[in-house]
Tab-separated table of C-alpha atoms in Angstrom:
chain	number	residue	atom	x	y	z
A	81	MET	CA	33.996	12.501	-48.656
A	82	ARG	CA	33.818	10.471	-45.421
A	83	MET	CA	30.308	9.412	-44.449
A	84	ARG	CA	29.217	10.088	-40.897
A	85	SER	CA	28.303	7.078	-38.772
A	86	LEU	CA	25.113	6.874	-36.754
A	87	HIS	CA	27.216	7.440	-33.635
A	88	GLU	CA	28.161	10.868	-34.964
A	89	THR	CA	24.636	12.038	-35.763
A	90	ALA	CA	21.961	13.448	-33.492
A	91	LEU	CA	19.182	11.224	-34.769
A	92	HIS	CA	16.040	10.858	-32.709
A	93	ARG	CA	15.698	7.115	-32.102
A	94	LEU	CA	12.151	5.820	-31.755
A	95	PHE	CA	12.686	2.167	-30.975
A	96	ARG	CA	15.125	-0.682	-30.405
A	97	ILE	CA	15.293	-4.020	-28.650
A	98	LYS	CA	18.601	-5.332	-27.368
A	99	GLY	CA	18.609	-9.082	-27.038
A	100	GLU	CA	16.388	-11.874	-28.256
A	101	ILE	CA	13.117	-13.224	-26.824
A	102	TYR	CA	12.416	-16.960	-26.737
A	103	GLN	CA	9.576	-19.167	-25.544
A	104	GLU	CA	10.085	-22.706	-24.234
A	105	PRO	CA	7.553	-25.310	-23.021
A	106	ASP	CA	9.345	-26.192	-19.773
A	107	LEU	CA	12.531	-25.590	-17.809
A	108	LYS	CA	14.063	-29.025	-18.377
A	109	ALA	CA	13.817	-28.759	-22.155
A	110	CYS	CA	15.223	-25.247	-22.015
A	111	LEU	CA	18.263	-26.142	-19.890
A	112	LYS	CA	19.049	-29.143	-22.077
A	113	LYS	CA	19.033	-26.930	-25.163
A	114	LEU	CA	21.426	-24.517	-23.457
A	115	LYS	CA	23.948	-27.381	-22.891
A	116	LEU	CA	25.255	-26.038	-19.598
A	117	GLN	CA	28.990	-26.241	-18.882
A	118	GLU	CA	31.315	-25.470	-15.974
A	119	THR	CA	31.688	-21.963	-17.407
A	120	ASP	CA	28.000	-21.279	-16.689
A	121	LEU	CA	26.814	-19.663	-13.457
A	122	VAL	CA	23.109	-20.169	-12.742
A	123	ILE	CA	21.731	-17.643	-10.232
A	124	THR	CA	18.351	-18.320	-8.669
A	125	SER	CA	16.408	-18.214	-5.374
A	126	ASN	CA	15.019	-20.677	-2.834
A	127	SER	CA	11.711	-20.998	-4.645
A	128	GLN	CA	13.367	-22.343	-7.800
A	129	MET	CA	16.252	-24.419	-6.398
A	130	LYS	CA	14.426	-27.750	-6.176
A	131	LYS	CA	12.759	-27.263	-9.544
A	132	ILE	CA	16.118	-26.624	-11.209
A	133	GLU	CA	17.862	-29.547	-9.508
A	134	GLU	CA	15.053	-31.938	-10.465
A	135	THR	CA	15.586	-31.252	-14.166
A	136	ASN	CA	18.938	-33.095	-13.997
A	137	ALA	CA	20.010	-30.752	-16.748
A	138	LEU	CA	22.546	-28.609	-14.888
A	139	GLY	CA	25.537	-30.570	-16.114
A	140	LYS	CA	28.690	-29.043	-14.620
A	141	ALA	CA	27.188	-25.586	-14.237
A	142	VAL	CA	27.480	-23.859	-10.868
A	143	LEU	CA	24.178	-23.143	-9.095
A	144	LEU	CA	24.103	-20.103	-6.797
A	145	ASN	CA	21.178	-19.544	-4.412
A	146	MET	CA	20.799	-15.790	-3.972
A	147	ASP	CA	18.706	-16.249	-0.821
A	148	ALA	CA	21.754	-17.679	0.943
A	149	TYR	CA	23.208	-14.163	0.832
A	150	GLY	CA	20.133	-12.022	1.414
A	151	THR	CA	16.405	-11.924	0.882
A	152	LYS	CA	13.813	-9.552	-0.544
A	153	GLU	CA	15.249	-6.584	-2.448
A	154	PRO	CA	18.970	-6.483	-3.411
A	155	LYS	CA	21.112	-4.665	-0.839
A	156	GLU	CA	24.620	-3.370	-1.433
A	157	GLU	CA	26.366	-5.486	1.211
A	158	TRP	CA	25.131	-8.902	0.183
A	159	VAL	CA	25.158	-8.158	-3.535
A	160	ASP	CA	28.883	-7.507	-3.079
A	161	GLU	CA	29.238	-11.032	-1.678
A	162	ILE	CA	27.559	-12.481	-4.755
A	163	LEU	CA	29.822	-10.424	-7.002
A	164	LYS	CA	32.845	-11.923	-5.234
A	165	GLU	CA	31.571	-15.418	-6.022
A	166	ALA	CA	30.801	-14.519	-9.612
A	167	ASN	CA	34.187	-12.883	-10.106
A	168	ALA	CA	36.154	-15.803	-8.601
A	169	TYR	CA	35.894	-17.906	-11.782
A	170	PRO	CA	36.033	-16.998	-15.486
A	171	TYR	CA	32.382	-17.728	-16.226
A	172	GLU	CA	31.246	-17.168	-19.787
A	173	ARG	CA	27.480	-17.140	-19.223
A	174	ILE	CA	25.316	-15.874	-16.384
A	175	ILE	CA	21.890	-17.542	-16.337
A	176	ALA	CA	19.282	-15.862	-14.148
A	177	ILE	CA	16.216	-17.903	-13.178
A	178	GLY	CA	14.043	-15.835	-10.878
A	179	GLY	CA	12.109	-12.656	-10.286
A	180	GLY	CA	13.276	-9.089	-10.676
A	181	ALA	CA	15.733	-9.245	-7.777
A	182	VAL	CA	17.527	-12.301	-9.159
A	183	ILE	CA	17.730	-10.823	-12.644
A	184	ASP	CA	18.879	-7.420	-11.375
A	185	VAL	CA	21.700	-8.988	-9.349
A	186	SER	CA	22.669	-11.219	-12.273
A	187	LYS	CA	23.004	-8.159	-14.508
A	188	LEU	CA	25.763	-6.838	-12.272
A	189	CYS	CA	27.708	-10.089	-12.728
A	190	VAL	CA	28.257	-9.637	-16.476
A	191	PHE	CA	31.442	-7.604	-16.027
A	192	GLY	CA	33.529	-10.054	-13.974
A	193	ASP	CA	36.192	-7.449	-13.274
A	194	GLY	CA	36.236	-7.494	-9.467
A	195	ARG	CA	34.393	-4.234	-8.903
A	196	THR	CA	32.032	-3.802	-5.967
A	197	VAL	CA	28.479	-2.536	-6.404
A	198	GLN	CA	29.555	0.985	-5.436
A	199	GLU	CA	32.400	0.859	-7.946
A	200	LEU	CA	30.090	-0.382	-10.689
A	201	TYR	CA	27.791	2.584	-10.081
A	202	ASN	CA	30.686	5.025	-9.932
A	203	ASP	CA	32.697	3.634	-12.884
A	204	LYS	CA	29.859	3.330	-15.373
A	205	GLU	CA	31.881	4.727	-18.279
A	206	LYS	CA	34.711	2.228	-17.715
A	207	LEU	CA	32.609	-0.948	-17.573
A	208	ARG	CA	32.932	-3.604	-20.277
A	209	LYS	CA	30.594	-6.579	-20.536
A	210	THR	CA	32.497	-9.866	-20.761
A	211	ARG	CA	29.747	-12.441	-20.162
A	212	GLU	CA	26.538	-13.434	-21.901
A	213	LEU	CA	23.386	-12.946	-19.818
A	214	ILE	CA	20.341	-15.194	-20.172
A	215	ALA	CA	17.235	-14.309	-18.142
A	216	MET	CA	14.248	-16.544	-17.354
A	217	PRO	CA	11.595	-14.635	-15.363
A	218	THR	CA	9.615	-16.523	-12.714
A	219	THR	CA	7.114	-13.718	-12.062
A	220	CYS	CA	4.917	-11.716	-14.416
A	221	GLY	CA	5.870	-8.213	-13.395
A	222	THR	CA	9.359	-6.786	-13.523
A	223	GLY	CA	10.178	-6.920	-17.228
A	224	SER	CA	13.805	-6.979	-16.071
A	225	GLU	CA	14.546	-9.741	-18.586
A	226	ILE	CA	14.308	-7.175	-21.400
A	227	THR	CA	15.591	-3.945	-19.783
A	228	ASN	CA	18.965	-2.336	-19.100
A	229	VAL	CA	18.415	-1.322	-15.473
A	230	SER	CA	19.547	-2.917	-12.214
A	231	VAL	CA	18.236	-1.546	-8.918
A	232	VAL	CA	20.079	-1.959	-5.605
A	233	GLU	CA	19.267	-0.635	-2.151
A	234	PHE	CA	21.998	1.434	-0.497
A	235	PRO	CA	21.203	1.450	3.255
A	236	SER	CA	23.684	4.270	3.896
A	237	LEU	CA	21.601	6.477	1.590
A	238	HIS	CA	18.242	5.142	2.829
A	239	SER	CA	17.292	4.702	-0.814
A	240	LYS	CA	17.389	2.474	-3.866
A	241	LEU	CA	19.322	3.573	-6.911
A	242	GLY	CA	19.227	2.279	-10.456
A	243	LEU	CA	22.201	1.633	-12.712
A	244	GLN	CA	21.171	2.011	-16.353
A	245	MET	CA	23.421	1.120	-19.286
A	246	ASP	CA	23.289	-0.983	-22.434
A	247	ALA	CA	25.646	-3.629	-21.023
A	248	LEU	CA	22.864	-4.642	-18.617
A	249	PHE	CA	20.485	-5.730	-21.366
A	250	PRO	CA	20.114	-9.527	-21.200
A	251	ASP	CA	21.269	-11.175	-24.419
A	252	LYS	CA	18.411	-13.658	-24.285
A	253	ALA	CA	15.062	-13.588	-22.470
A	254	ILE	CA	13.361	-16.980	-22.263
A	255	LEU	CA	9.675	-17.092	-21.305
A	256	ILE	CA	8.590	-20.376	-19.698
A	257	GLU	CA	5.007	-20.630	-18.477
A	258	GLU	CA	5.874	-23.603	-16.238
A	259	LEU	CA	7.934	-21.305	-14.007
A	260	LEU	CA	4.765	-19.434	-12.998
A	261	LEU	CA	2.595	-22.442	-12.160
A	262	SER	CA	3.585	-22.479	-8.460
A	263	LEU	CA	3.482	-18.700	-8.083
A	264	PRO	CA	1.647	-17.603	-4.902
A	265	TYR	CA	-1.472	-15.571	-5.680
A	266	LYS	CA	-0.119	-12.550	-3.776
A	267	THR	CA	3.046	-12.537	-5.888
A	268	PHE	CA	1.022	-12.902	-9.079
A	269	ALA	CA	-1.247	-10.008	-8.094
A	270	LEU	CA	1.499	-7.600	-7.031
A	271	THR	CA	3.850	-8.344	-9.932
A	272	SER	CA	0.945	-7.951	-12.349
A	273	ILE	CA	0.194	-4.538	-10.837
A	274	ASP	CA	3.870	-3.639	-11.166
A	275	ALA	CA	3.796	-4.604	-14.856
A	276	LEU	CA	0.600	-2.588	-15.274
A	277	ALA	CA	2.374	0.424	-13.743
A	278	HIS	CA	5.293	-0.063	-16.157
A	279	ALA	CA	2.942	-0.007	-19.124
A	280	ILE	CA	0.895	2.960	-17.889
A	281	GLU	CA	3.941	5.067	-17.055
A	282	ALA	CA	5.466	4.278	-20.464
A	283	LEU	CA	2.171	5.211	-22.147
A	284	LEU	CA	2.000	8.575	-20.346
A	285	SER	CA	5.705	9.379	-20.669
A	286	PRO	CA	6.848	12.415	-22.689
A	287	LYS	CA	9.279	9.961	-24.341
A	288	ALA	CA	6.431	7.752	-25.588
A	289	ASN	CA	6.064	7.199	-29.310
A	290	PRO	CA	3.832	5.043	-31.561
A	291	TYR	CA	6.078	2.012	-31.048
A	292	THR	CA	6.158	2.164	-27.262
A	293	ASP	CA	2.431	2.947	-27.242
A	294	MET	CA	1.759	-0.243	-29.205
A	295	TYR	CA	3.559	-2.391	-26.638
A	296	ALA	CA	2.189	-0.480	-23.638
A	297	LYS	CA	-1.434	-0.667	-24.816
A	298	SER	CA	-1.183	-4.398	-25.580
A	299	ALA	CA	0.354	-4.981	-22.158
A	300	ILE	CA	-2.358	-3.008	-20.337
A	301	LEU	CA	-5.157	-4.846	-22.116
A	302	GLY	CA	-3.681	-8.302	-21.543
A	303	ILE	CA	-2.846	-7.682	-17.891
A	304	LEU	CA	-6.303	-6.319	-17.149
A	305	GLU	CA	-7.982	-9.227	-18.941
A	306	ASN	CA	-6.140	-11.682	-16.694
A	307	LEU	CA	-6.825	-9.638	-13.557
A	308	GLN	CA	-10.493	-9.432	-14.479
A	309	GLU	CA	-10.543	-13.225	-14.832
A	310	VAL	CA	-9.161	-13.859	-11.329
A	311	LYS	CA	-11.128	-11.129	-9.519
A	312	GLY	CA	-12.616	-12.581	-6.347
A	313	THR	CA	-11.074	-16.035	-6.863
A	314	GLN	CA	-7.590	-15.796	-5.308
A	315	LYS	CA	-6.478	-18.113	-8.136
A	316	LEU	CA	-4.025	-17.804	-10.988
A	317	PRO	CA	-5.403	-17.149	-14.486
A	318	GLN	CA	-5.588	-19.895	-17.080
A	319	ALA	CA	-3.336	-18.044	-19.537
A	320	LEU	CA	-0.179	-17.499	-17.490
A	321	GLN	CA	1.908	-17.276	-20.640
A	322	LYS	CA	-0.136	-14.192	-21.551
A	323	SER	CA	0.860	-12.636	-18.230
A	324	LEU	CA	4.530	-13.353	-18.990
A	325	ILE	CA	4.303	-11.896	-22.473
A	326	CYS	CA	2.414	-8.802	-21.307
A	327	ALA	CA	4.975	-8.126	-18.574
A	328	ASN	CA	7.666	-8.498	-21.225
A	329	MET	CA	5.830	-6.070	-23.526
A	330	ALA	CA	5.562	-3.575	-20.673
A	331	GLY	CA	9.311	-3.989	-20.138
A	332	ILE	CA	9.976	-3.216	-23.803
A	333	ALA	CA	7.806	-0.099	-23.559
A	334	PHE	CA	9.426	1.317	-20.433
A	335	SER	CA	12.953	0.407	-21.558
A	336	ILE	CA	12.469	3.183	-24.126
A	337	ALA	CA	9.819	5.532	-22.689
A	338	GLY	CA	10.842	5.040	-19.051
A	339	CYS	CA	9.162	4.511	-15.718
A	340	ALA	CA	8.175	7.596	-13.790
A	341	THR	CA	6.507	8.967	-10.662
A	342	MET	CA	5.021	5.747	-9.260
A	343	HIS	CA	8.366	3.998	-9.313
A	344	ALA	CA	10.282	6.988	-7.975
A	345	LEU	CA	7.859	7.300	-5.047
A	346	SER	CA	7.977	3.558	-4.361
A	347	PHE	CA	11.662	3.397	-3.425
A	348	PRO	CA	11.459	4.919	0.101
A	349	LEU	CA	8.463	2.647	0.813
A	350	GLY	CA	10.459	-0.421	-0.122
A	351	THR	CA	13.506	0.664	1.866
A	352	ASN	CA	11.814	1.959	5.021
A	353	CYS	CA	8.652	-0.144	5.215
A	354	GLN	CA	10.097	-3.416	3.893
A	355	LEU	CA	7.508	-3.649	1.136
A	356	ALA	CA	8.197	-5.788	-1.915
A	357	HIS	CA	8.730	-3.692	-5.019
A	358	GLY	CA	5.324	-4.394	-6.568
A	359	GLU	CA	3.593	-3.690	-3.276
A	360	ALA	CA	5.438	-0.375	-2.896
A	361	VAL	CA	4.428	0.668	-6.414
A	362	TYR	CA	0.828	-0.345	-5.711
A	363	ALA	CA	0.806	1.818	-2.560
A	364	VAL	CA	1.142	5.005	-4.657
A	365	PHE	CA	-0.413	3.773	-7.924
A	366	ALA	CA	-3.943	5.140	-7.648
A	367	GLN	CA	-3.114	8.417	-5.934
A	368	THR	CA	-0.454	9.244	-8.527
A	369	LEU	CA	-3.056	8.978	-11.285
A	370	ARG	CA	-5.571	10.923	-9.206
A	371	TYR	CA	-2.986	13.683	-8.690
A	372	TYR	CA	-2.412	13.907	-12.440
A	373	GLU	CA	-6.166	14.335	-12.869
A	374	LYS	CA	-6.205	17.034	-10.208
A	375	LYS	CA	-3.475	18.923	-12.106
A	376	HIS	CA	-5.488	18.487	-15.331
A	377	ILE	CA	-2.782	16.393	-16.993
A	378	PRO	CA	-4.311	14.746	-20.096
A	379	LEU	CA	-4.769	11.031	-19.474
A	380	CYS	CA	-6.828	10.391	-22.595
A	381	LYS	CA	-4.397	7.761	-23.910
A	382	LEU	CA	-4.937	5.638	-20.812
A	383	GLU	CA	-8.666	6.373	-20.663
A	384	ASN	CA	-9.085	5.278	-24.288
A	385	VAL	CA	-7.318	1.981	-23.597
A	386	LEU	CA	-9.594	1.339	-20.612
A	387	LYS	CA	-12.703	2.149	-22.640
A	388	SER	CA	-11.648	-0.362	-25.302
A	389	LEU	CA	-11.924	-3.259	-22.840
A	390	PRO	CA	-15.071	-5.299	-23.573
A	391	GLU	CA	-15.374	-5.978	-19.834
A	392	GLY	CA	-13.690	-4.472	-16.826
A	393	PRO	CA	-12.770	-0.928	-15.788
A	394	SER	CA	-13.726	1.811	-18.240
A	395	SER	CA	-12.240	4.649	-16.181
A	396	ILE	CA	-9.336	5.362	-13.854
A	397	LEU	CA	-11.684	5.131	-10.864
A	398	GLY	CA	-12.888	1.768	-12.165
A	399	LEU	CA	-9.259	0.658	-12.500
A	400	GLN	CA	-8.622	1.557	-8.870
A	401	GLU	CA	-11.708	-0.395	-7.793
A	402	LEU	CA	-10.640	-3.461	-9.787
A	403	LEU	CA	-7.174	-3.491	-8.245
A	404	SER	CA	-8.623	-3.215	-4.738
A	405	GLU	CA	-10.631	-6.357	-5.484
A	406	ILE	CA	-7.526	-8.166	-6.723
A	407	TYR	CA	-5.436	-7.410	-3.631
A	408	PRO	CA	-5.691	-4.896	-0.746
A	409	CYS	CA	-3.655	-1.749	-1.270
A	410	PRO	CA	-1.006	-1.107	1.436
A	411	ASP	CA	-2.315	1.246	4.136
A	412	PHE	CA	-0.051	4.222	4.851
A	413	LYS	CA	-1.507	4.684	8.340
A	414	ALA	CA	-0.986	1.027	9.213
A	415	LEU	CA	2.611	1.388	8.051
A	416	GLY	CA	3.103	4.302	10.456
A	417	ILE	CA	3.571	6.880	7.709
A	418	HIS	CA	2.687	10.440	8.731
A	419	GLU	CA	2.898	13.792	6.951
A	420	GLY	CA	6.356	14.595	8.301
A	421	ILE	CA	7.735	11.419	6.782
A	422	CYS	CA	6.016	12.281	3.511
A	423	ASP	CA	7.845	15.627	3.352
A	424	THR	CA	11.203	13.979	4.065
A	425	TRP	CA	10.694	11.232	1.499
A	426	ALA	CA	9.535	13.721	-1.130
A	427	VAL	CA	12.753	15.731	-0.852
A	428	SER	CA	14.830	12.552	-1.056
A	429	VAL	CA	12.954	11.282	-4.118
A	430	TYR	CA	13.228	14.653	-5.838
A	431	GLU	CA	16.988	14.761	-5.261
A	432	LYS	CA	17.829	11.117	-6.053
A	433	GLN	CA	15.273	9.894	-8.590
A	434	GLN	CA	15.382	12.426	-11.410
A	435	ARG	CA	16.272	9.512	-13.716
A	436	LEU	CA	12.638	8.450	-13.272
A	437	LEU	CA	10.890	11.750	-12.607
A	438	VAL	CA	11.884	13.172	-15.998
A	439	ASN	CA	9.555	10.572	-17.527
A	440	SER	CA	6.503	11.925	-15.693
A	441	PRO	CA	3.773	13.489	-17.867
A	442	CYS	CA	4.356	16.822	-16.129
A	443	VAL	CA	7.123	18.532	-14.176
A	444	LEU	CA	6.777	17.680	-10.488
A	445	SER	CA	8.303	19.542	-7.560
A	446	SER	CA	9.154	18.019	-4.191
A	447	GLY	CA	5.935	19.655	-2.991
A	448	ASP	CA	3.968	17.742	-5.629
A	449	LEU	CA	5.605	14.499	-4.556
A	450	ALA	CA	4.796	15.217	-0.912
A	451	ALA	CA	1.176	15.900	-1.868
A	452	ILE	CA	0.903	12.517	-3.581
A	453	TYR	CA	2.363	10.765	-0.543
A	454	LYS	CA	-0.001	12.615	1.810
A	455	SER	CA	-3.028	11.749	-0.323
A	456	CYS	CA	-2.226	8.084	0.371
A	457	ILE	CA	-2.637	8.510	4.135
């Protein structure tokens, strides 16, 4: 009798990690160990260019500065230009050294088949990964180095959309504390809040399980410990490697349990108000949790984690107060956001971001989403 493979069964999978996680003392040592060749494409941004060049460890690898094509969040038009460059040579490895935007764009370069961004999104079932992807995060927030999602802004749709598939998992994630040493405080604060949102949304997700809870809880505790340390100082914490690892743990948690309402609501803010991703998430962070409380959604898992902190916030209100001391929350009124805009955005999010909304701890209508937006005004 023929045995059925796992692909033919309807097993309920609790946990998996695609790819390996490494830790290196510094960038130079890491690049030397990778033994870069002309078949390697290194994608980075302005902030890392000099640092990479000074290692003298590039060898014959090609270095591509993403900021020469576009800045801030990835947009369809200029990501297409990068894809043209990446597809013009038979590279064998794509090495991403940067924040979430750099890593997200690099993920789309693993196919090398000449498709545009739009075609990649439309031809998901036909895509075949042909290149190894190595990711080295330079912020402590996105978790993109361990997830299978790439997010691109489509101006024609006035929205960001995520492509999610196993081929986008980096093969190796390398955590290097040195890459965070020159991080501006604002970037540290906002990417830390983004990582905190990843962990909280994974913890509250209906897809959560004991494995994702373990990673999410550890991430929340570590992130809050570092934020508590820097409160009122405008300085980076002593243990930056902990911030990297906690962001990575949050990425592992949400790669299985998913991100949810905060991230879905953040996309129109990023597109229309030119907010960085972490800042857009922060803008709706507190009011999303407050709305859950108003609807009597059980948040005991999060509350118990907060109560376990020896110092710091012991409640959701205390968490909101701590974050406001770390960095000012974006002001909806100052951004020119009024109730009419909130209604429009809510409909758009409801129609385009079900990939994320299904991970919310309760079913939300477009009216619920509009109410959260309006509570931020």
